[in-house]
Amino acid sequence: SVGRMPIHLRAEPGDYAPAVLVPGDPRRATYIAEHFFDPGFRLVNEERGALGYTGTFRGRAGYAWDRTMVYLTGGLAWMNNSISVNATSGAFTAGMSDSKMHVGGAIGAGVEYALAPNWSAKAEYLYTTYARETYLGNVGAGGLNLSADAHTLKAGINYHFK
């Protein structure tokens, strides 16, 4: 909302420059600023998000000819995500963290080519979308309501056990 700064931001007027570093991790931002920028930077956000793990349970259906198979894939997707927030007011600092499991769906397409009787190479695109979850719901204005989407390109070599 206008005129209200979230608890994890400590920006003051004039803190933002024409170029703003936003790597997603305040520790990485601090390291980059200390080693590559002129002195005088100020960290204004200590919110961290850490993706714990992701997974999918998918099927695939396609068309094969000679040594090549083109396929569609889809199914269930999940991810575990953690958020940490540190807020400072004067000499007082408070930290909070929360972890949630997001469940959603995955859909994609790929191509697989048989290199030898037990070996194949594949390339695949996968889109995953995850349900919205509320983090830190017991503090502030209802917490942080977050969802996620991911676009993934994969390439690999497979060994087929027979």
PDB file of N, CA, C and O in Angstrom, residues 20-71:
ATOM      1  N   VAL A  20      19.993  -0.444  -9.249  1.00  0.00           N
ATOM      2  CA  VAL A  20      19.717  -1.134  -7.996  1.00  0.00           C
ATOM      3  C   VAL A  20      20.073  -2.602  -8.177  1.00  0.00           C
ATOM      4  O   VAL A  20      19.676  -3.238  -9.142  1.00  0.00           O
ATOM      5  N   LEU A  21      20.836  -3.166  -7.236  1.00  0.00           N
ATOM      6  CA  LEU A  21      21.230  -4.560  -7.253  1.00  0.00           C
ATOM      7  C   LEU A  21      20.168  -5.382  -6.544  1.00  0.00           C
ATOM      8  O   LEU A  21      19.879  -5.151  -5.372  1.00  0.00           O
ATOM      9  N   VAL A  22      19.564  -6.336  -7.247  1.00  0.00           N
ATOM     10  CA  VAL A  22      18.526  -7.166  -6.668  1.00  0.00           C
ATOM     11  C   VAL A  22      18.815  -8.633  -6.992  1.00  0.00           C
ATOM     12  O   VAL A  22      18.206  -9.220  -7.865  1.00  0.00           O
ATOM     13  N   PRO A  23      19.767  -9.274  -6.291  1.00  0.00           N
ATOM     14  CA  PRO A  23      20.088 -10.661  -6.594  1.00  0.00           C
ATOM     15  C   PRO A  23      19.177 -11.678  -5.932  1.00  0.00           C
ATOM     16  O   PRO A  23      19.306 -12.860  -6.166  1.00  0.00           O
ATOM     17  N   GLY A  24      18.264 -11.258  -5.069  1.00  0.00           N
ATOM     18  CA  GLY A  24      17.379 -12.189  -4.398  1.00  0.00           C
ATOM     19  C   GLY A  24      17.897 -12.672  -3.056  1.00  0.00           C
ATOM     20  O   GLY A  24      17.174 -13.274  -2.294  1.00  0.00           O
ATOM     21  N   ASP A  25      19.139 -12.418  -2.751  1.00  0.00           N
ATOM     22  CA  ASP A  25      19.726 -12.864  -1.488  1.00  0.00           C
ATOM     23  C   ASP A  25      20.529 -11.707  -0.910  1.00  0.00           C
ATOM     24  O   ASP A  25      21.506 -11.269  -1.509  1.00  0.00           O
ATOM     25  N   PRO A  26      20.135 -11.177   0.252  1.00  0.00           N
ATOM     26  CA  PRO A  26      20.843 -10.019   0.796  1.00  0.00           C
ATOM     27  C   PRO A  26      22.314 -10.299   1.093  1.00  0.00           C
ATOM     28  O   PRO A  26      23.145  -9.409   0.993  1.00  0.00           O
ATOM     29  N   ARG A  27      22.661 -11.532   1.437  1.00  0.00           N
ATOM     30  CA  ARG A  27      24.074 -11.833   1.683  1.00  0.00           C
ATOM     31  C   ARG A  27      24.886 -11.749   0.397  1.00  0.00           C
ATOM     32  O   ARG A  27      26.009 -11.267   0.390  1.00  0.00           O
ATOM     33  N   ARG A  28      24.309 -12.234  -0.701  1.00  0.00           N
ATOM     34  CA  ARG A  28      24.983 -12.132  -1.992  1.00  0.00           C
ATOM     35  C   ARG A  28      25.088 -10.667  -2.411  1.00  0.00           C
ATOM     36  O   ARG A  28      26.112 -10.227  -2.920  1.00  0.00           O
ATOM     37  N   ALA A  29      24.029  -9.888  -2.172  1.00  0.00           N
ATOM     38  CA  ALA A  29      24.065  -8.465  -2.515  1.00  0.00           C
ATOM     39  C   ALA A  29      25.155  -7.753  -1.727  1.00  0.00           C
ATOM     40  O   ALA A  29      25.887  -6.929  -2.266  1.00  0.00           O
ATOM     41  N   THR A  30      25.265  -8.070  -0.442  1.00  0.00           N
ATOM     42  CA  THR A  30      26.303  -7.451   0.391  1.00  0.00           C
ATOM     43  C   THR A  30      27.686  -7.808  -0.126  1.00  0.00           C
ATOM     44  O   THR A  30      28.553  -6.943  -0.257  1.00  0.00           O
ATOM     45  N   TYR A  31      27.915  -9.073  -0.444  1.00  0.00           N
ATOM     46  CA  TYR A  31      29.220  -9.504  -0.957  1.00  0.00           C
ATOM     47  C   TYR A  31      29.560  -8.771  -2.264  1.00  0.00           C
ATOM     48  O   TYR A  31      30.663  -8.245  -2.424  1.00  0.00           O
ATOM     49  N   ILE A  32      28.607  -8.731  -3.186  1.00  0.00           N
ATOM     50  CA  ILE A  32      28.847  -8.065  -4.471  1.00  0.00           C
ATOM     51  C   ILE A  32      29.130  -6.585  -4.255  1.00  0.00           C
ATOM     52  O   ILE A  32      30.065  -6.021  -4.826  1.00  0.00           O
ATOM     53  N   ALA A  33      28.328  -5.937  -3.406  1.00  0.00           N
ATOM     54  CA  ALA A  33      28.513  -4.507  -3.156  1.00  0.00           C
ATOM     55  C   ALA A  33      29.859  -4.226  -2.500  1.00  0.00           C
ATOM     56  O   ALA A  33      30.552  -3.266  -2.862  1.00  0.00           O
ATOM     57  N   GLU A  34      30.263  -5.052  -1.528  1.00  0.00           N
ATOM     58  CA  GLU A  34      31.539  -4.834  -0.841  1.00  0.00           C
ATOM     59  C   GLU A  34      32.745  -5.065  -1.754  1.00  0.00           C
ATOM     60  O   GLU A  34      33.779  -4.421  -1.598  1.00  0.00           O
ATOM     61  N   HIS A  35      32.641  -5.976  -2.692  1.00  0.00           N
ATOM     62  CA  HIS A  35      33.788  -6.340  -3.523  1.00  0.00           C
ATOM     63  C   HIS A  35      33.829  -5.657  -4.884  1.00  0.00           C
ATOM     64  O   HIS A  35      34.883  -5.598  -5.511  1.00  0.00           O
ATOM     65  N   PHE A  36      32.692  -5.153  -5.378  1.00  0.00           N
ATOM     66  CA  PHE A  36      32.676  -4.631  -6.737  1.00  0.00           C
ATOM     67  C   PHE A  36      32.149  -3.203  -6.870  1.00  0.00           C
ATOM     68  O   PHE A  36      32.278  -2.604  -7.920  1.00  0.00           O
ATOM     69  N   PHE A  37      31.531  -2.638  -5.830  1.00  0.00           N
ATOM     70  CA  PHE A  37      30.979  -1.296  -5.910  1.00  0.00           C
ATOM     71  C   PHE A  37      31.804  -0.324  -5.078  1.00  0.00           C
ATOM     72  O   PHE A  37      32.592  -0.716  -4.232  1.00  0.00           O
ATOM     73  N   ASP A  38      31.576   0.966  -5.316  1.00  0.00           N
ATOM     74  CA  ASP A  38      32.204   1.999  -4.504  1.00  0.00           C
ATOM     75  C   ASP A  38      31.638   1.937  -3.088  1.00  0.00           C
ATOM     76  O   ASP A  38      30.507   1.518  -2.875  1.00  0.00           O
ATOM     77  N   PRO A  39      32.413   2.394  -2.089  1.00  0.00           N
ATOM     78  CA  PRO A  39      31.896   2.394  -0.703  1.00  0.00           C
ATOM     79  C   PRO A  39      30.651   3.276  -0.589  1.00  0.00           C
ATOM     80  O   PRO A  39      30.416   4.158  -1.392  1.00  0.00           O
ATOM     81  N   GLY A  40      29.864   3.011   0.416  1.00  0.00           N
ATOM     82  CA  GLY A  40      28.685   3.832   0.671  1.00  0.00           C
ATOM     83  C   GLY A  40      27.377   3.151   0.342  1.00  0.00           C
ATOM     84  O   GLY A  40      26.329   3.762   0.468  1.00  0.00           O
ATOM     85  N   PHE A  41      27.398   1.884  -0.067  1.00  0.00           N
ATOM     86  CA  PHE A  41      26.140   1.197  -0.329  1.00  0.00           C
ATOM     87  C   PHE A  41      25.415   0.978   0.993  1.00  0.00           C
ATOM     88  O   PHE A  41      26.007   1.004   2.055  1.00  0.00           O
ATOM     89  N   ARG A  42      24.093   0.747   0.904  1.00  0.00           N
ATOM     90  CA  ARG A  42      23.302   0.482   2.102  1.00  0.00           C
ATOM     91  C   ARG A  42      22.339  -0.650   1.804  1.00  0.00           C
ATOM     92  O   ARG A  42      21.580  -0.596   0.843  1.00  0.00           O
ATOM     93  N   LEU A  43      22.367  -1.694   2.614  1.00  0.00           N
ATOM     94  CA  LEU A  43      21.456  -2.823   2.491  1.00  0.00           C
ATOM     95  C   LEU A  43      20.107  -2.413   3.065  1.00  0.00           C
ATOM     96  O   LEU A  43      20.020  -1.979   4.207  1.00  0.00           O
ATOM     97  N   VAL A  44      19.025  -2.541   2.268  1.00  0.00           N
ATOM     98  CA  VAL A  44      17.703  -2.115   2.724  1.00  0.00           C
ATOM     99  C   VAL A  44      16.704  -3.262   2.789  1.00  0.00           C
ATOM    100  O   VAL A  44      15.549  -3.052   3.114  1.00  0.00           O
ATOM    101  N   ASN A  45      17.125  -4.483   2.489  1.00  0.00           N
ATOM    102  CA  ASN A  45      16.218  -5.616   2.516  1.00  0.00           C
ATOM    103  C   ASN A  45      16.978  -6.863   2.941  1.00  0.00           C
ATOM    104  O   ASN A  45      17.945  -7.229   2.305  1.00  0.00           O
ATOM    105  N   GLU A  46      16.537  -7.493   4.026  1.00  0.00           N
ATOM    106  CA  GLU A  46      17.186  -8.721   4.478  1.00  0.00           C
ATOM    107  C   GLU A  46      16.250  -9.918   4.381  1.00  0.00           C
ATOM    108  O   GLU A  46      16.340 -10.855   5.154  1.00  0.00           O
ATOM    109  N   GLU A  47      15.354  -9.909   3.411  1.00  0.00           N
ATOM    110  CA  GLU A  47      14.477 -11.049   3.189  1.00  0.00           C
ATOM    111  C   GLU A  47      15.206 -12.061   2.310  1.00  0.00           C
ATOM    112  O   GLU A  47      15.819 -11.706   1.314  1.00  0.00           O
ATOM    113  N   ARG A  48      15.177 -13.338   2.705  1.00  0.00           N
ATOM    114  CA  ARG A  48      15.824 -14.395   1.941  1.00  0.00           C
ATOM    115  C   ARG A  48      14.827 -15.487   1.626  1.00  0.00           C
ATOM    116  O   ARG A  48      14.053 -15.879   2.479  1.00  0.00           O
ATOM    117  N   GLY A  49      14.891 -15.977   0.416  1.00  0.00           N
ATOM    118  CA  GLY A  49      14.101 -17.138   0.024  1.00  0.00           C
ATOM    119  C   GLY A  49      15.051 -18.252  -0.373  1.00  0.00           C
ATOM    120  O   GLY A  49      16.030 -18.013  -1.061  1.00  0.00           O
ATOM    121  N   ALA A  50      14.792 -19.454   0.087  1.00  0.00           N
ATOM    122  CA  ALA A  50      15.657 -20.585  -0.238  1.00  0.00           C
ATOM    123  C   ALA A  50      14.794 -21.754  -0.675  1.00  0.00           C
ATOM    124  O   ALA A  50      13.961 -22.238   0.088  1.00  0.00           O
ATOM    125  N   LEU A  51      15.000 -22.173  -1.903  1.00  0.00           N
ATOM    126  CA  LEU A  51      14.289 -23.315  -2.438  1.00  0.00           C
ATOM    127  C   LEU A  51      14.944 -24.577  -1.898  1.00  0.00           C
ATOM    128  O   LEU A  51      16.126 -24.826  -2.124  1.00  0.00           O
ATOM    129  N   GLY A  52      14.198 -25.358  -1.123  1.00  0.00           N
ATOM    130  CA  GLY A  52      14.745 -26.561  -0.515  1.00  0.00           C
ATOM    131  C   GLY A  52      14.876 -27.695  -1.513  1.00  0.00           C
ATOM    132  O   GLY A  52      15.942 -28.243  -1.720  1.00  0.00           O
ATOM    133  N   TYR A  53      13.781 -28.058  -2.162  1.00  0.00           N
ATOM    134  CA  TYR A  53      13.816 -29.117  -3.161  1.00  0.00           C
ATOM    135  C   TYR A  53      12.563 -29.029  -4.016  1.00  0.00           C
ATOM    136  O   TYR A  53      11.566 -28.420  -3.633  1.00  0.00           O
ATOM    137  N   THR A  54      12.634 -29.618  -5.184  1.00  0.00           N
ATOM    138  CA  THR A  54      11.489 -29.726  -6.076  1.00  0.00           C
ATOM    139  C   THR A  54      11.389 -31.158  -6.558  1.00  0.00           C
ATOM    140  O   THR A  54      12.354 -31.926  -6.487  1.00  0.00           O
ATOM    141  N   GLY A  55      10.233 -31.510  -7.064  1.00  0.00           N
ATOM    142  CA  GLY A  55      10.058 -32.836  -7.629  1.00  0.00           C
ATOM    143  C   GLY A  55       8.837 -32.875  -8.514  1.00  0.00           C
ATOM    144  O   GLY A  55       7.973 -31.997  -8.454  1.00  0.00           O
ATOM    145  N   THR A  56       8.778 -33.877  -9.349  1.00  0.00           N
ATOM    146  CA  THR A  56       7.608 -34.091 -10.199  1.00  0.00           C
ATOM    147  C   THR A  56       7.312 -35.585 -10.267  1.00  0.00           C
ATOM    148  O   THR A  56       8.207 -36.419 -10.091  1.00  0.00           O
ATOM    149  N   PHE A  57       6.073 -35.907 -10.505  1.00  0.00           N
ATOM    150  CA  PHE A  57       5.634 -37.253 -10.822  1.00  0.00           C
ATOM    151  C   PHE A  57       4.855 -37.120 -12.117  1.00  0.00           C
ATOM    152  O   PHE A  57       3.760 -36.559 -12.131  1.00  0.00           O
ATOM    153  N   ARG A  58       5.465 -37.570 -13.227  1.00  0.00           N
ATOM    154  CA  ARG A  58       4.908 -37.288 -14.556  1.00  0.00           C
ATOM    155  C   ARG A  58       4.829 -38.551 -15.403  1.00  0.00           C
ATOM    156  O   ARG A  58       5.595 -39.491 -15.215  1.00  0.00           O
ATOM    157  N   GLY A  59       3.951 -38.498 -16.337  1.00  0.00           N
ATOM    158  CA  GLY A  59       3.899 -39.490 -17.396  1.00  0.00           C
ATOM    159  C   GLY A  59       4.339 -38.835 -18.685  1.00  0.00           C
ATOM    160  O   GLY A  59       4.490 -37.598 -18.745  1.00  0.00           O
ATOM    161  N   ARG A  60       4.581 -39.636 -19.702  1.00  0.00           N
ATOM    162  CA  ARG A  60       4.873 -39.050 -21.003  1.00  0.00           C
ATOM    163  C   ARG A  60       4.293 -39.926 -22.097  1.00  0.00           C
ATOM    164  O   ARG A  60       4.229 -41.148 -21.960  1.00  0.00           O
ATOM    165  N   ALA A  61       3.842 -39.270 -23.149  1.00  0.00           N
ATOM    166  CA  ALA A  61       3.280 -39.961 -24.301  1.00  0.00           C
ATOM    167  C   ALA A  61       3.823 -39.273 -25.545  1.00  0.00           C
ATOM    168  O   ALA A  61       3.962 -38.046 -25.583  1.00  0.00           O
ATOM    169  N   GLY A  62       4.163 -40.073 -26.533  1.00  0.00           N
ATOM    170  CA  GLY A  62       4.725 -39.470 -27.734  1.00  0.00           C
ATOM    171  C   GLY A  62       4.673 -40.377 -28.935  1.00  0.00           C
ATOM    172  O   GLY A  62       4.007 -41.416 -28.938  1.00  0.00           O
ATOM    173  N   TYR A  63       5.398 -39.964 -29.934  1.00  0.00           N
ATOM    174  CA  TYR A  63       5.469 -40.689 -31.199  1.00  0.00           C
ATOM    175  C   TYR A  63       6.937 -40.992 -31.487  1.00  0.00           C
ATOM    176  O   TYR A  63       7.782 -40.096 -31.426  1.00  0.00           O
ATOM    177  N   ALA A  64       7.220 -42.266 -31.801  1.00  0.00           N
ATOM    178  CA  ALA A  64       8.599 -42.668 -32.093  1.00  0.00           C
ATOM    179  C   ALA A  64       8.697 -43.165 -33.528  1.00  0.00           C
ATOM    180  O   ALA A  64       7.789 -43.822 -34.042  1.00  0.00           O
ATOM    181  N   TRP A  65       9.786 -42.816 -34.167  1.00  0.00           N
ATOM    182  CA  TRP A  65      10.124 -43.359 -35.475  1.00  0.00           C
ATOM    183  C   TRP A  65      11.634 -43.504 -35.536  1.00  0.00           C
ATOM    184  O   TRP A  65      12.363 -42.709 -34.961  1.00  0.00           O
ATOM    185  N   ASP A  66      12.061 -44.561 -36.169  1.00  0.00           N
ATOM    186  CA  ASP A  66      13.478 -44.903 -36.254  1.00  0.00           C
ATOM    187  C   ASP A  66      14.093 -44.832 -34.852  1.00  0.00           C
ATOM    188  O   ASP A  66      13.721 -45.581 -33.974  1.00  0.00           O
ATOM    189  N   ARG A  67      14.989 -43.903 -34.596  1.00  0.00           N
ATOM    190  CA  ARG A  67      15.675 -43.800 -33.292  1.00  0.00           C
ATOM    191  C   ARG A  67      15.237 -42.576 -32.489  1.00  0.00           C
ATOM    192  O   ARG A  67      15.842 -42.244 -31.475  1.00  0.00           O
ATOM    193  N   THR A  68      14.193 -41.893 -32.946  1.00  0.00           N
ATOM    194  CA  THR A  68      13.775 -40.621 -32.344  1.00  0.00           C
ATOM    195  C   THR A  68      12.367 -40.734 -31.762  1.00  0.00           C
ATOM    196  O   THR A  68      11.488 -41.342 -32.364  1.00  0.00           O
ATOM    197  N   MET A  69      12.168 -40.131 -30.592  1.00  0.00           N
ATOM    198  CA  MET A  69      10.842 -40.042 -29.990  1.00  0.00           C
ATOM    199  C   MET A  69      10.576 -38.588 -29.598  1.00  0.00           C
ATOM    200  O   MET A  69      11.397 -37.964 -28.920  1.00  0.00           O
ATOM    201  N   VAL A  70       9.459 -38.055 -30.042  1.00  0.00           N
ATOM    202  CA  VAL A  70       8.986 -36.729 -29.637  1.00  0.00           C
ATOM    203  C   VAL A  70       7.828 -36.974 -28.671  1.00  0.00           C
ATOM    204  O   VAL A  70       6.965 -37.807 -28.938  1.00  0.00           O
ATOM    205  N   TYR A  71       7.822 -36.259 -27.541  1.00  0.00           N
ATOM    206  CA  TYR A  71       6.818 -36.572 -26.521  1.00  0.00           C
ATOM    207  C   TYR A  71       6.305 -35.329 -25.812  1.00  0.00           C
ATOM    208  O   TYR A  71       6.942 -34.285 -25.808  1.00  0.00           O
TER     209      TYR A  71
END
